[in-house]
Amino acid sequence: MRGATVPPGTVTPPPAEGAMPVHRLEVPRPNVLPFKIGAFQAYGPEAYADFPHRHTFYEIVHVTAGSGTHVVERERHPLAPPHLGVVAPGQVHHWEGVSGLEGTVILFTEHFLLDHLADRELLRRLAERPWLRLEGAAQEWAAALVGELQEEFRRGAEGFATVLRALLHILVVRAARSAGPPAREEGPPAREAAPGARPAGVAAEFVRLLAGGDPARWSVRACADALGVSAGYLAEAVKAATGRTPGQLIREARVGEAKRLLACTDLTVRQVAARTGVGDPAYFCRFFRRETGISPGEFRRGVPV
């Protein structure tokens, strides 16, 4: 996402009335290392904010003690430590009724994954099932890896950035293994692409753009321009990798963002329409009903989709 990091002490302007706060990762410049790790207490109350918000970075939380609830994309996850949780850029989350929370928070941007680009897909899968219960050996390796990450970050010895990336990669891979295989999606199966093939990479970057929550990029043409390819090539790449068209995925992204704003903010339907890239509120209501089966007002009142 654009503007994922800011210098330390940067004052973030308050969100527009009724809009959702967006947190950015503070990193020192010019020698930027878009990675942080520390105990919940070291970050302060912002680490367990009780109001819906989203990040421009990934967050991995290793919860070892405490009670309460972690809410991710309106799904409630009661605490029963130990847990490992992943929140991806653009996802909406907050904490409710937290008491005695202990553990570690790991923050990093996509730029930190340069050595292991495939980890983006693993993190996306983990963020779809964001609350992993750790038992037995899983808790042992998770605690050991998180401890090593903390120590390496604290010491900052020569080459520590490479070591941090390697340890984070192991943590992500093992967490994905523990979470199990990804759920099968409806629709025709995606055709496999050779590792590193350009179409697969273009499709992955397209999905990442949509996950950024920026409605200005929610058109096939805008995404194609951002990725430096033609609209026709983008359509072929996305269809080959996902079995669906860019237009279908864009509609899903628009509906998902509308649901987040309706559920987690006090924005009017007109404002939600504007923030999801639909200028006409009447058309937005028709679009939302067509995609979900209910109106925006019914969704906000809790009518099941």
PDB file of N, CA, C and O in Angstrom, residues 125-158:
ATOM      1  N   ARG A 125      -3.187 -16.378   3.149  1.00  0.00           N
ATOM      2  CA  ARG A 125      -3.936 -17.536   3.626  1.00  0.00           C
ATOM      3  C   ARG A 125      -4.118 -17.497   5.140  1.00  0.00           C
ATOM      4  O   ARG A 125      -5.198 -17.772   5.665  1.00  0.00           O
ATOM      5  N   LEU A 126      -3.053 -17.145   5.855  1.00  0.00           N
ATOM      6  CA  LEU A 126      -3.140 -17.088   7.312  1.00  0.00           C
ATOM      7  C   LEU A 126      -4.101 -15.993   7.761  1.00  0.00           C
ATOM      8  O   LEU A 126      -4.822 -16.146   8.747  1.00  0.00           O
ATOM      9  N   ALA A 127      -4.111 -14.869   7.039  1.00  0.00           N
ATOM     10  CA  ALA A 127      -4.999 -13.770   7.410  1.00  0.00           C
ATOM     11  C   ALA A 127      -6.461 -14.128   7.197  1.00  0.00           C
ATOM     12  O   ALA A 127      -7.348 -13.541   7.819  1.00  0.00           O
ATOM     13  N   GLU A 128      -6.728 -15.091   6.305  1.00  0.00           N
ATOM     14  CA  GLU A 128      -8.102 -15.537   6.105  1.00  0.00           C
ATOM     15  C   GLU A 128      -8.569 -16.420   7.255  1.00  0.00           C
ATOM     16  O   GLU A 128      -9.764 -16.582   7.476  1.00  0.00           O
ATOM     17  N   ARG A 129      -7.618 -17.032   7.983  1.00  0.00           N
ATOM     18  CA  ARG A 129      -7.934 -17.808   9.188  1.00  0.00           C
ATOM     19  C   ARG A 129      -7.043 -17.254  10.295  1.00  0.00           C
ATOM     20  O   ARG A 129      -6.044 -17.864  10.679  1.00  0.00           O
ATOM     21  N   PRO A 130      -7.383 -16.075  10.799  1.00  0.00           N
ATOM     22  CA  PRO A 130      -6.415 -15.278  11.543  1.00  0.00           C
ATOM     23  C   PRO A 130      -6.130 -15.687  12.985  1.00  0.00           C
ATOM     24  O   PRO A 130      -5.368 -15.016  13.649  1.00  0.00           O
ATOM     25  N   TRP A 131      -6.694 -16.772  13.474  1.00  0.00           N
ATOM     26  CA  TRP A 131      -6.485 -17.077  14.880  1.00  0.00           C
ATOM     27  C   TRP A 131      -6.103 -18.543  15.033  1.00  0.00           C
ATOM     28  O   TRP A 131      -6.942 -19.425  15.097  1.00  0.00           O
ATOM     29  N   LEU A 132      -4.796 -18.808  15.056  1.00  0.00           N
ATOM     30  CA  LEU A 132      -4.265 -20.166  15.102  1.00  0.00           C
ATOM     31  C   LEU A 132      -3.991 -20.561  16.550  1.00  0.00           C
ATOM     32  O   LEU A 132      -3.226 -19.902  17.248  1.00  0.00           O
ATOM     33  N   ARG A 133      -4.639 -21.617  16.996  1.00  0.00           N
ATOM     34  CA  ARG A 133      -4.428 -22.135  18.357  1.00  0.00           C
ATOM     35  C   ARG A 133      -3.171 -22.988  18.360  1.00  0.00           C
ATOM     36  O   ARG A 133      -3.024 -23.919  17.580  1.00  0.00           O
ATOM     37  N   LEU A 134      -2.235 -22.636  19.248  1.00  0.00           N
ATOM     38  CA  LEU A 134      -0.964 -23.344  19.333  1.00  0.00           C
ATOM     39  C   LEU A 134      -1.015 -24.373  20.454  1.00  0.00           C
ATOM     40  O   LEU A 134      -1.379 -24.047  21.586  1.00  0.00           O
ATOM     41  N   GLU A 135      -0.638 -25.596  20.151  1.00  0.00           N
ATOM     42  CA  GLU A 135      -0.647 -26.661  21.139  1.00  0.00           C
ATOM     43  C   GLU A 135       0.631 -27.481  21.036  1.00  0.00           C
ATOM     44  O   GLU A 135       1.134 -27.730  19.926  1.00  0.00           O
ATOM     45  N   GLY A 136       1.148 -27.901  22.178  1.00  0.00           N
ATOM     46  CA  GLY A 136       2.299 -28.797  22.203  1.00  0.00           C
ATOM     47  C   GLY A 136       3.499 -28.251  21.463  1.00  0.00           C
ATOM     48  O   GLY A 136       4.003 -27.160  21.735  1.00  0.00           O
ATOM     49  N   ALA A 137       3.968 -29.037  20.470  1.00  0.00           N
ATOM     50  CA  ALA A 137       5.166 -28.677  19.725  1.00  0.00           C
ATOM     51  C   ALA A 137       5.002 -27.354  18.993  1.00  0.00           C
ATOM     52  O   ALA A 137       5.971 -26.608  18.827  1.00  0.00           O
ATOM     53  N   ALA A 138       3.774 -27.048  18.545  1.00  0.00           N
ATOM     54  CA  ALA A 138       3.555 -25.791  17.820  1.00  0.00           C
ATOM     55  C   ALA A 138       3.876 -24.591  18.701  1.00  0.00           C
ATOM     56  O   ALA A 138       4.480 -23.613  18.239  1.00  0.00           O
ATOM     57  N   GLN A 139       3.467 -24.634  19.961  1.00  0.00           N
ATOM     58  CA  GLN A 139       3.778 -23.542  20.854  1.00  0.00           C
ATOM     59  C   GLN A 139       5.282 -23.450  21.117  1.00  0.00           C
ATOM     60  O   GLN A 139       5.836 -22.356  21.235  1.00  0.00           O
ATOM     61  N   GLU A 140       5.948 -24.590  21.150  1.00  0.00           N
ATOM     62  CA  GLU A 140       7.391 -24.592  21.414  1.00  0.00           C
ATOM     63  C   GLU A 140       8.153 -23.915  20.278  1.00  0.00           C
ATOM     64  O   GLU A 140       9.005 -23.055  20.514  1.00  0.00           O
ATOM     65  N   TRP A 141       7.852 -24.311  19.007  1.00  0.00           N
ATOM     66  CA  TRP A 141       8.606 -23.685  17.930  1.00  0.00           C
ATOM     67  C   TRP A 141       8.203 -22.226  17.736  1.00  0.00           C
ATOM     68  O   TRP A 141       9.038 -21.382  17.383  1.00  0.00           O
ATOM     69  N   ALA A 142       6.932 -21.892  17.981  1.00  0.00           N
ATOM     70  CA  ALA A 142       6.502 -20.499  17.835  1.00  0.00           C
ATOM     71  C   ALA A 142       7.205 -19.621  18.866  1.00  0.00           C
ATOM     72  O   ALA A 142       7.735 -18.550  18.533  1.00  0.00           O
ATOM     73  N   ALA A 143       7.241 -20.072  20.116  1.00  0.00           N
ATOM     74  CA  ALA A 143       7.890 -19.292  21.165  1.00  0.00           C
ATOM     75  C   ALA A 143       9.389 -19.151  20.896  1.00  0.00           C
ATOM     76  O   ALA A 143       9.970 -18.074  21.097  1.00  0.00           O
ATOM     77  N   ALA A 144      10.016 -20.231  20.405  1.00  0.00           N
ATOM     78  CA  ALA A 144      11.449 -20.179  20.131  1.00  0.00           C
ATOM     79  C   ALA A 144      11.763 -19.210  19.000  1.00  0.00           C
ATOM     80  O   ALA A 144      12.693 -18.394  19.100  1.00  0.00           O
ATOM     81  N   LEU A 145      10.993 -19.262  17.909  1.00  0.00           N
ATOM     82  CA  LEU A 145      11.240 -18.380  16.775  1.00  0.00           C
ATOM     83  C   LEU A 145      10.973 -16.926  17.121  1.00  0.00           C
ATOM     84  O   LEU A 145      11.751 -16.034  16.746  1.00  0.00           O
ATOM     85  N   VAL A 146       9.888 -16.669  17.843  1.00  0.00           N
ATOM     86  CA  VAL A 146       9.588 -15.293  18.242  1.00  0.00           C
ATOM     87  C   VAL A 146      10.688 -14.766  19.165  1.00  0.00           C
ATOM     88  O   VAL A 146      11.115 -13.606  19.054  1.00  0.00           O
ATOM     89  N   GLY A 147      11.172 -15.623  20.061  1.00  0.00           N
ATOM     90  CA  GLY A 147      12.268 -15.221  20.939  1.00  0.00           C
ATOM     91  C   GLY A 147      13.528 -14.891  20.165  1.00  0.00           C
ATOM     92  O   GLY A 147      14.227 -13.904  20.471  1.00  0.00           O
ATOM     93  N   GLU A 148      13.850 -15.705  19.157  1.00  0.00           N
ATOM     94  CA  GLU A 148      15.029 -15.433  18.335  1.00  0.00           C
ATOM     95  C   GLU A 148      14.870 -14.134  17.552  1.00  0.00           C
ATOM     96  O   GLU A 148      15.827 -13.357  17.400  1.00  0.00           O
ATOM     97  N   LEU A 149      13.681 -13.894  17.029  1.00  0.00           N
ATOM     98  CA  LEU A 149      13.428 -12.643  16.318  1.00  0.00           C
ATOM     99  C   LEU A 149      13.646 -11.442  17.231  1.00  0.00           C
ATOM    100  O   LEU A 149      14.267 -10.442  16.838  1.00  0.00           O
ATOM    101  N   GLN A 150      13.130 -11.516  18.452  1.00  0.00           N
ATOM    102  CA  GLN A 150      13.302 -10.419  19.401  1.00  0.00           C
ATOM    103  C   GLN A 150      14.769 -10.166  19.702  1.00  0.00           C
ATOM    104  O   GLN A 150      15.231  -9.018  19.724  1.00  0.00           O
ATOM    105  N   GLU A 151      15.503 -11.244  19.955  1.00  0.00           N
ATOM    106  CA  GLU A 151      16.915 -11.093  20.313  1.00  0.00           C
ATOM    107  C   GLU A 151      17.730 -10.538  19.142  1.00  0.00           C
ATOM    108  O   GLU A 151      18.584  -9.671  19.323  1.00  0.00           O
ATOM    109  N   GLU A 152      17.475 -11.038  17.947  1.00  0.00           N
ATOM    110  CA  GLU A 152      18.208 -10.557  16.779  1.00  0.00           C
ATOM    111  C   GLU A 152      17.905  -9.084  16.515  1.00  0.00           C
ATOM    112  O   GLU A 152      18.808  -8.297  16.196  1.00  0.00           O
ATOM    113  N   PHE A 153      16.655  -8.688  16.667  1.00  0.00           N
ATOM    114  CA  PHE A 153      16.269  -7.292  16.469  1.00  0.00           C
ATOM    115  C   PHE A 153      16.898  -6.399  17.542  1.00  0.00           C
ATOM    116  O   PHE A 153      17.358  -5.294  17.253  1.00  0.00           O
ATOM    117  N   ARG A 154      16.914  -6.881  18.772  1.00  0.00           N
ATOM    118  CA  ARG A 154      17.476  -6.096  19.887  1.00  0.00           C
ATOM    119  C   ARG A 154      18.968  -5.863  19.698  1.00  0.00           C
ATOM    120  O   ARG A 154      19.465  -4.756  19.890  1.00  0.00           O
ATOM    121  N   ARG A 155      19.685  -6.909  19.286  1.00  0.00           N
ATOM    122  CA  ARG A 155      21.138  -6.796  19.154  1.00  0.00           C
ATOM    123  C   ARG A 155      21.535  -5.967  17.940  1.00  0.00           C
ATOM    124  O   ARG A 155      22.505  -5.205  17.997  1.00  0.00           O
ATOM    125  N   GLY A 156      20.851  -6.144  16.825  1.00  0.00           N
ATOM    126  CA  GLY A 156      21.174  -5.377  15.628  1.00  0.00           C
ATOM    127  C   GLY A 156      22.570  -5.599  15.113  1.00  0.00           C
ATOM    128  O   GLY A 156      23.210  -4.678  14.589  1.00  0.00           O
ATOM    129  N   ALA A 157      23.077  -6.827  15.241  1.00  0.00           N
ATOM    130  CA  ALA A 157      24.434  -7.142  14.802  1.00  0.00           C
ATOM    131  C   ALA A 157      24.525  -7.131  13.273  1.00  0.00           C
ATOM    132  O   ALA A 157      23.511  -7.067  12.561  1.00  0.00           O
ATOM    133  N   GLU A 158      25.748  -7.211  12.762  1.00  0.00           N
ATOM    134  CA  GLU A 158      25.962  -7.174  11.321  1.00  0.00           C
ATOM    135  C   GLU A 158      25.143  -8.268  10.630  1.00  0.00           C
ATOM    136  O   GLU A 158      25.147  -9.427  11.052  1.00  0.00           O
TER     137      GLU A 158
END
